Amino acid sequence: MSTKRLDELNAILANAECLVTQQQLNVALDSMAEAITKDLQDKLPIVVCVMNGGLLPTGALMQRLSFPLEIDYVHATRYGMEFEGDKLEWIKFPQVDFEGRTVLVVDDIFDQGHTLEAIIHWFENNGAKEVYTAAVVNKLHDRKVEMRPDYLGLDVEDKFLFGYGMDYQGFFRNLQGIYAINQ
Ligand SMILES: O=P(O)(O)OC[C@H]1O[C@H](OP(=O)(O)OP(=O)(O)O)[C@H](O)[C@@H]1O
Ligand SMILES: Nc1nc2[nH]cnc2c(=O)[nH]1
């Protein structure tokens, strides 16, 4: 890749607005982990990371949970504007046998909610006993599905976000804060 691309990406980050700091994320993750522990510590849950965005949030929550659980991941992504109902593009299905089990699905953002809603339905229709969901950020707008995640960290403005799991053109999922683009 060209240095022009590197310069472009560095400029995006330099001009971006930090909406959520690492410290705010840590406080939110602590309280999410506390609530999850209260609800799930006796249920031997399977914690399912939704790749790619769920990678950092799942890791951060795992570090805060000290009861017996299993970990798995799915990779499911929306079809963009053609998305309808339960239609997700599934790139990877879970491996652990979740029949009759409690599942906790972890993602980075609850935006319109189609992704988590469809994943919940998929696990329920395929034999999970119960499905909980967690997302670190909740984007504030009124274009959402009806369901809400069981565990939500922080509310954020209705802007295109990146960092802490969320990408800008494939980059910046690694950032320890959440940013909005200033064009
Ligand atoms: O609430 P929604 O409106 O459904 O949007 C949220 C989903 O969008 C992003 O995933 P995306 O499909 O972009 O894939 P990615 O995780 O690989 O970035 C994000 O990680 C959530 O899974
Ligand atoms: N990177 C990114 N992915 C999303 N998926 C749903 N909303 C967003 C967003 O604001 N940013």
CSV table of C-alpha atoms and ligand atoms in Angstrom, one decimal:
chain,number,residue,atom,x,y,z
A,1,MET,CA,0.0,0.0,0.0
A,2,SER,CA,1.1,3.5,-0.8
A,3,THR,CA,2.4,6.1,1.6
A,4,LYS,CA,-0.5,8.3,0.3
A,5,ARG,CA,-2.9,5.8,1.9
A,6,LEU,CA,-1.0,5.9,5.1
A,7,ASP,CA,-1.1,9.7,5.1
A,8,GLU,CA,-4.8,9.7,4.4
A,9,LEU,CA,-5.5,7.3,7.2
A,10,ASN,CA,-3.3,9.3,9.7
A,11,ALA,CA,-5.1,12.5,8.7
A,12,ILE,CA,-8.5,10.9,9.3
A,13,LEU,CA,-7.4,9.9,12.8
A,14,ALA,CA,-5.7,13.3,13.5
A,15,ASN,CA,-8.9,15.1,12.5
A,16,ALA,CA,-11.3,12.7,14.2
A,17,GLU,CA,-13.3,13.6,17.3
A,18,CYS,CA,-12.8,11.3,20.2
A,19,LEU,CA,-16.3,10.5,21.5
A,20,VAL,CA,-15.4,7.9,24.1
A,21,THR,CA,-12.0,7.6,25.8
A,22,GLN,CA,-10.3,4.5,27.0
A,23,GLN,CA,-11.1,5.4,30.6
A,24,GLN,CA,-14.8,5.7,29.8
A,25,LEU,CA,-14.7,2.4,28.0
A,26,ASN,CA,-13.1,0.8,31.0
A,27,VAL,CA,-15.8,2.1,33.4
A,28,ALA,CA,-18.5,0.9,31.0
A,29,LEU,CA,-16.9,-2.6,30.6
A,30,ASP,CA,-16.5,-2.9,34.4
A,31,SER,CA,-20.2,-2.4,35.0
A,32,MET,CA,-21.2,-4.6,32.0
A,33,ALA,CA,-19.0,-7.4,33.4
A,34,GLU,CA,-20.6,-6.9,36.9
A,35,ALA,CA,-24.1,-7.3,35.5
A,36,ILE,CA,-23.1,-10.2,33.3
A,37,THR,CA,-21.5,-12.0,36.3
A,38,LYS,CA,-24.6,-11.5,38.4
A,39,ASP,CA,-26.9,-13.0,35.7
A,40,LEU,CA,-24.7,-15.7,34.2
A,41,GLN,CA,-22.2,-17.0,36.7
A,42,ASP,CA,-24.2,-20.1,37.5
A,43,LYS,CA,-25.2,-20.9,33.9
A,44,LEU,CA,-22.0,-22.2,32.2
A,45,PRO,CA,-22.6,-19.9,29.3
A,46,ILE,CA,-21.0,-19.9,25.9
A,47,VAL,CA,-19.7,-16.4,25.1
A,48,VAL,CA,-19.9,-15.8,21.4
A,49,CYS,CA,-17.9,-13.0,19.8
A,50,VAL,CA,-19.3,-11.5,16.6
A,51,MET,CA,-16.3,-11.0,14.3
A,52,ASN,CA,-14.8,-8.7,13.4
A,53,GLY,CA,-16.2,-5.9,15.5
A,54,GLY,CA,-16.7,-8.0,18.6
A,55,LEU,CA,-13.0,-8.9,19.0
A,56,LEU,CA,-11.8,-6.2,21.3
A,57,PRO,CA,-15.0,-6.0,23.4
A,58,THR,CA,-15.1,-9.8,23.9
A,59,GLY,CA,-11.5,-9.8,25.0
A,60,ALA,CA,-12.1,-6.9,27.4
A,61,LEU,CA,-15.1,-8.5,28.9
A,62,MET,CA,-13.4,-11.9,29.2
A,63,GLN,CA,-10.7,-10.4,31.3
A,64,ARG,CA,-13.4,-9.2,33.7
A,65,LEU,CA,-15.3,-12.5,34.0
A,66,SER,CA,-13.9,-15.1,36.4
A,67,PHE,CA,-16.6,-17.8,36.4
A,68,PRO,CA,-16.7,-20.9,34.2
A,69,LEU,CA,-17.6,-20.2,30.6
A,70,GLU,CA,-16.7,-21.3,27.1
A,71,ILE,CA,-15.8,-19.0,24.2
A,72,ASP,CA,-16.7,-19.3,20.5
A,73,TYR,CA,-17.2,-16.9,17.7
A,74,VAL,CA,-19.4,-16.3,14.7
A,75,HIS,CA,-18.7,-14.1,11.7
A,76,ALA,CA,-21.9,-12.6,10.4
A,77,THR,CA,-22.2,-9.4,8.5
A,78,ARG,CA,-25.1,-7.4,7.0
A,79,TYR,CA,-25.8,-7.3,3.2
A,80,GLY,CA,-25.8,-3.5,3.4
A,81,MET,CA,-28.9,-1.8,2.1
A,82,GLU,CA,-30.4,-5.0,0.8
A,83,PHE,CA,-30.7,-6.4,4.3
A,84,GLU,CA,-34.1,-7.7,5.3
A,85,GLY,CA,-35.3,-9.5,8.5
A,86,ASP,CA,-33.1,-12.4,9.5
A,87,LYS,CA,-30.9,-12.3,6.4
A,88,LEU,CA,-27.2,-12.0,7.4
A,89,GLU,CA,-24.3,-13.1,5.4
A,90,TRP,CA,-22.8,-15.9,7.6
A,91,ILE,CA,-19.1,-16.3,7.1
A,92,LYS,CA,-18.5,-18.6,10.1
A,93,PHE,CA,-21.0,-20.5,12.2
A,94,PRO,CA,-20.2,-21.5,15.8
A,95,GLN,CA,-18.3,-24.7,16.6
A,96,VAL,CA,-19.3,-25.4,20.2
A,97,ASP,CA,-22.5,-27.4,20.7
A,98,PHE,CA,-24.9,-24.9,22.1
A,99,GLU,CA,-28.0,-27.1,22.2
A,100,GLY,CA,-29.8,-26.4,25.5
A,101,ARG,CA,-27.1,-23.9,26.5
A,102,THR,CA,-27.1,-20.3,27.6
A,103,VAL,CA,-25.4,-18.1,25.0
A,104,LEU,CA,-24.1,-14.6,25.4
A,105,VAL,CA,-23.5,-12.8,22.1
A,106,VAL,CA,-21.0,-9.9,22.2
A,107,ASP,CA,-20.6,-7.2,19.6
A,108,ASP,CA,-19.1,-3.7,19.5
A,109,ILE,CA,-22.1,-1.6,18.5
A,110,PHE,CA,-25.9,-1.7,18.6
A,111,ASP,CA,-26.7,0.6,15.7
A,112,GLN,CA,-30.0,-0.4,14.0
A,113,GLY,CA,-29.9,-3.7,15.7
A,114,HIS,CA,-30.5,-6.0,12.7
A,115,THR,CA,-27.3,-7.9,13.3
A,116,LEU,CA,-27.9,-8.8,16.9
A,117,GLU,CA,-31.6,-9.5,16.3
A,118,ALA,CA,-30.8,-11.9,13.5
A,119,ILE,CA,-28.1,-13.7,15.5
A,120,ILE,CA,-30.4,-14.1,18.5
A,121,HIS,CA,-33.0,-15.7,16.2
A,122,TRP,CA,-30.5,-17.9,14.6
A,123,PHE,CA,-29.3,-19.3,18.0
A,124,GLU,CA,-32.9,-19.7,19.3
A,125,ASN,CA,-34.0,-21.4,16.1
A,126,ASN,CA,-31.1,-23.8,16.3
A,127,GLY,CA,-31.5,-25.0,19.9
A,128,ALA,CA,-30.0,-22.5,22.3
A,129,LYS,CA,-31.8,-22.5,25.7
A,130,GLU,CA,-31.6,-18.7,26.1
A,131,VAL,CA,-29.6,-16.0,24.3
A,132,TYR,CA,-28.3,-12.8,26.0
A,133,THR,CA,-26.6,-10.0,24.1
A,134,ALA,CA,-24.1,-7.3,24.9
A,135,ALA,CA,-22.8,-4.4,23.0
A,136,VAL,CA,-20.3,-1.7,24.1
A,137,VAL,CA,-22.0,1.2,22.4
A,138,ASN,CA,-25.6,2.1,21.6
A,139,LYS,CA,-26.0,4.6,18.8
A,140,LEU,CA,-28.7,7.1,19.6
A,141,HIS,CA,-31.4,7.4,16.8
A,142,ASP,CA,-34.9,6.1,16.1
A,143,ARG,CA,-34.1,3.7,13.3
A,144,LYS,CA,-33.8,0.7,15.5
A,145,VAL,CA,-35.4,-2.8,15.7
A,146,GLU,CA,-37.5,-3.4,18.8
A,147,MET,CA,-35.2,-5.6,20.8
A,148,ARG,CA,-32.5,-4.1,23.1
A,149,PRO,CA,-29.3,-5.8,24.2
A,150,ASP,CA,-29.3,-7.1,27.8
A,151,TYR,CA,-26.0,-5.3,28.5
A,152,LEU,CA,-25.1,-2.0,26.9
A,153,GLY,CA,-22.1,0.2,27.8
A,154,LEU,CA,-22.5,3.7,26.5
A,155,ASP,CA,-24.8,5.8,24.4
A,156,VAL,CA,-23.1,7.6,21.5
A,157,GLU,CA,-24.2,10.2,18.9
A,158,ASP,CA,-25.6,9.2,15.6
A,159,LYS,CA,-22.3,9.6,13.6
A,160,PHE,CA,-20.1,7.1,11.7
A,161,LEU,CA,-17.8,5.7,14.3
A,162,PHE,CA,-14.5,3.9,14.4
A,163,GLY,CA,-12.2,2.4,16.9
A,164,TYR,CA,-12.6,-0.3,19.6
A,165,GLY,CA,-13.7,-2.9,17.1
A,166,MET,CA,-15.3,-0.6,14.5
A,167,ASP,CA,-13.5,0.0,11.3
A,168,TYR,CA,-12.9,3.0,9.0
A,169,GLN,CA,-12.4,1.3,5.6
A,170,GLY,CA,-11.0,-1.8,7.3
A,171,PHE,CA,-8.6,0.1,9.6
A,172,PHE,CA,-8.5,1.4,13.1
A,173,ARG,CA,-10.5,-1.5,14.8
A,174,ASN,CA,-7.5,-1.6,17.2
A,175,LEU,CA,-7.9,1.9,18.7
A,176,GLN,CA,-8.5,2.1,22.5
A,177,GLY,CA,-11.2,4.8,22.1
A,178,ILE,CA,-14.2,5.5,19.9
A,179,TYR,CA,-13.9,8.3,17.3
A,180,ALA,CA,-16.2,10.1,14.8
A,181,ILE,CA,-15.0,11.3,11.5
A,182,ASN,CA,-14.7,15.0,10.9
A,183,GLN,CA,-14.9,15.4,7.1
B,1,LIG,O1,-26.9,-2.8,14.7
B,1,LIG,P1,-26.6,-2.9,13.2
B,1,LIG,O2,-27.1,-1.8,12.4
B,1,LIG,O3,-27.0,-4.3,12.7
B,1,LIG,O4,-25.0,-2.7,13.1
B,1,LIG,C1,-24.1,-3.3,14.0
B,1,LIG,C2,-23.2,-4.3,13.2
B,1,LIG,O5,-22.4,-3.6,12.2
B,1,LIG,C3,-21.0,-3.9,12.4
B,1,LIG,O6,-20.7,-5.1,11.7
B,1,LIG,P2,-20.4,-5.2,10.2
B,1,LIG,O7,-21.5,-6.0,9.5
B,1,LIG,O8,-20.1,-3.9,9.6
B,1,LIG,O9,-19.2,-6.2,10.1
B,1,LIG,P3,-17.8,-6.0,11.0
B,1,LIG,O10,-18.0,-6.4,12.4
B,1,LIG,O11,-16.9,-7.0,10.3
B,1,LIG,O12,-17.3,-4.6,10.9
B,1,LIG,C4,-20.9,-4.1,13.9
B,1,LIG,O13,-19.7,-4.8,14.2
B,1,LIG,C5,-22.2,-4.8,14.2
B,1,LIG,O14,-22.0,-6.2,14.1
B,2,LIG,N1,-17.4,1.2,11.6
B,2,LIG,C1,-18.7,1.2,11.9
B,2,LIG,N2,-19.5,0.1,11.8
B,2,LIG,C2,-20.8,0.3,12.1
B,2,LIG,N3,-21.8,-0.7,12.0
B,2,LIG,C3,-22.9,-0.1,12.4
B,2,LIG,N4,-22.7,1.2,12.7
B,2,LIG,C4,-21.4,1.4,12.5
B,2,LIG,C5,-20.5,2.6,12.7
B,2,LIG,O1,-20.9,3.7,13.1
B,2,LIG,N5,-19.2,2.4,12.4
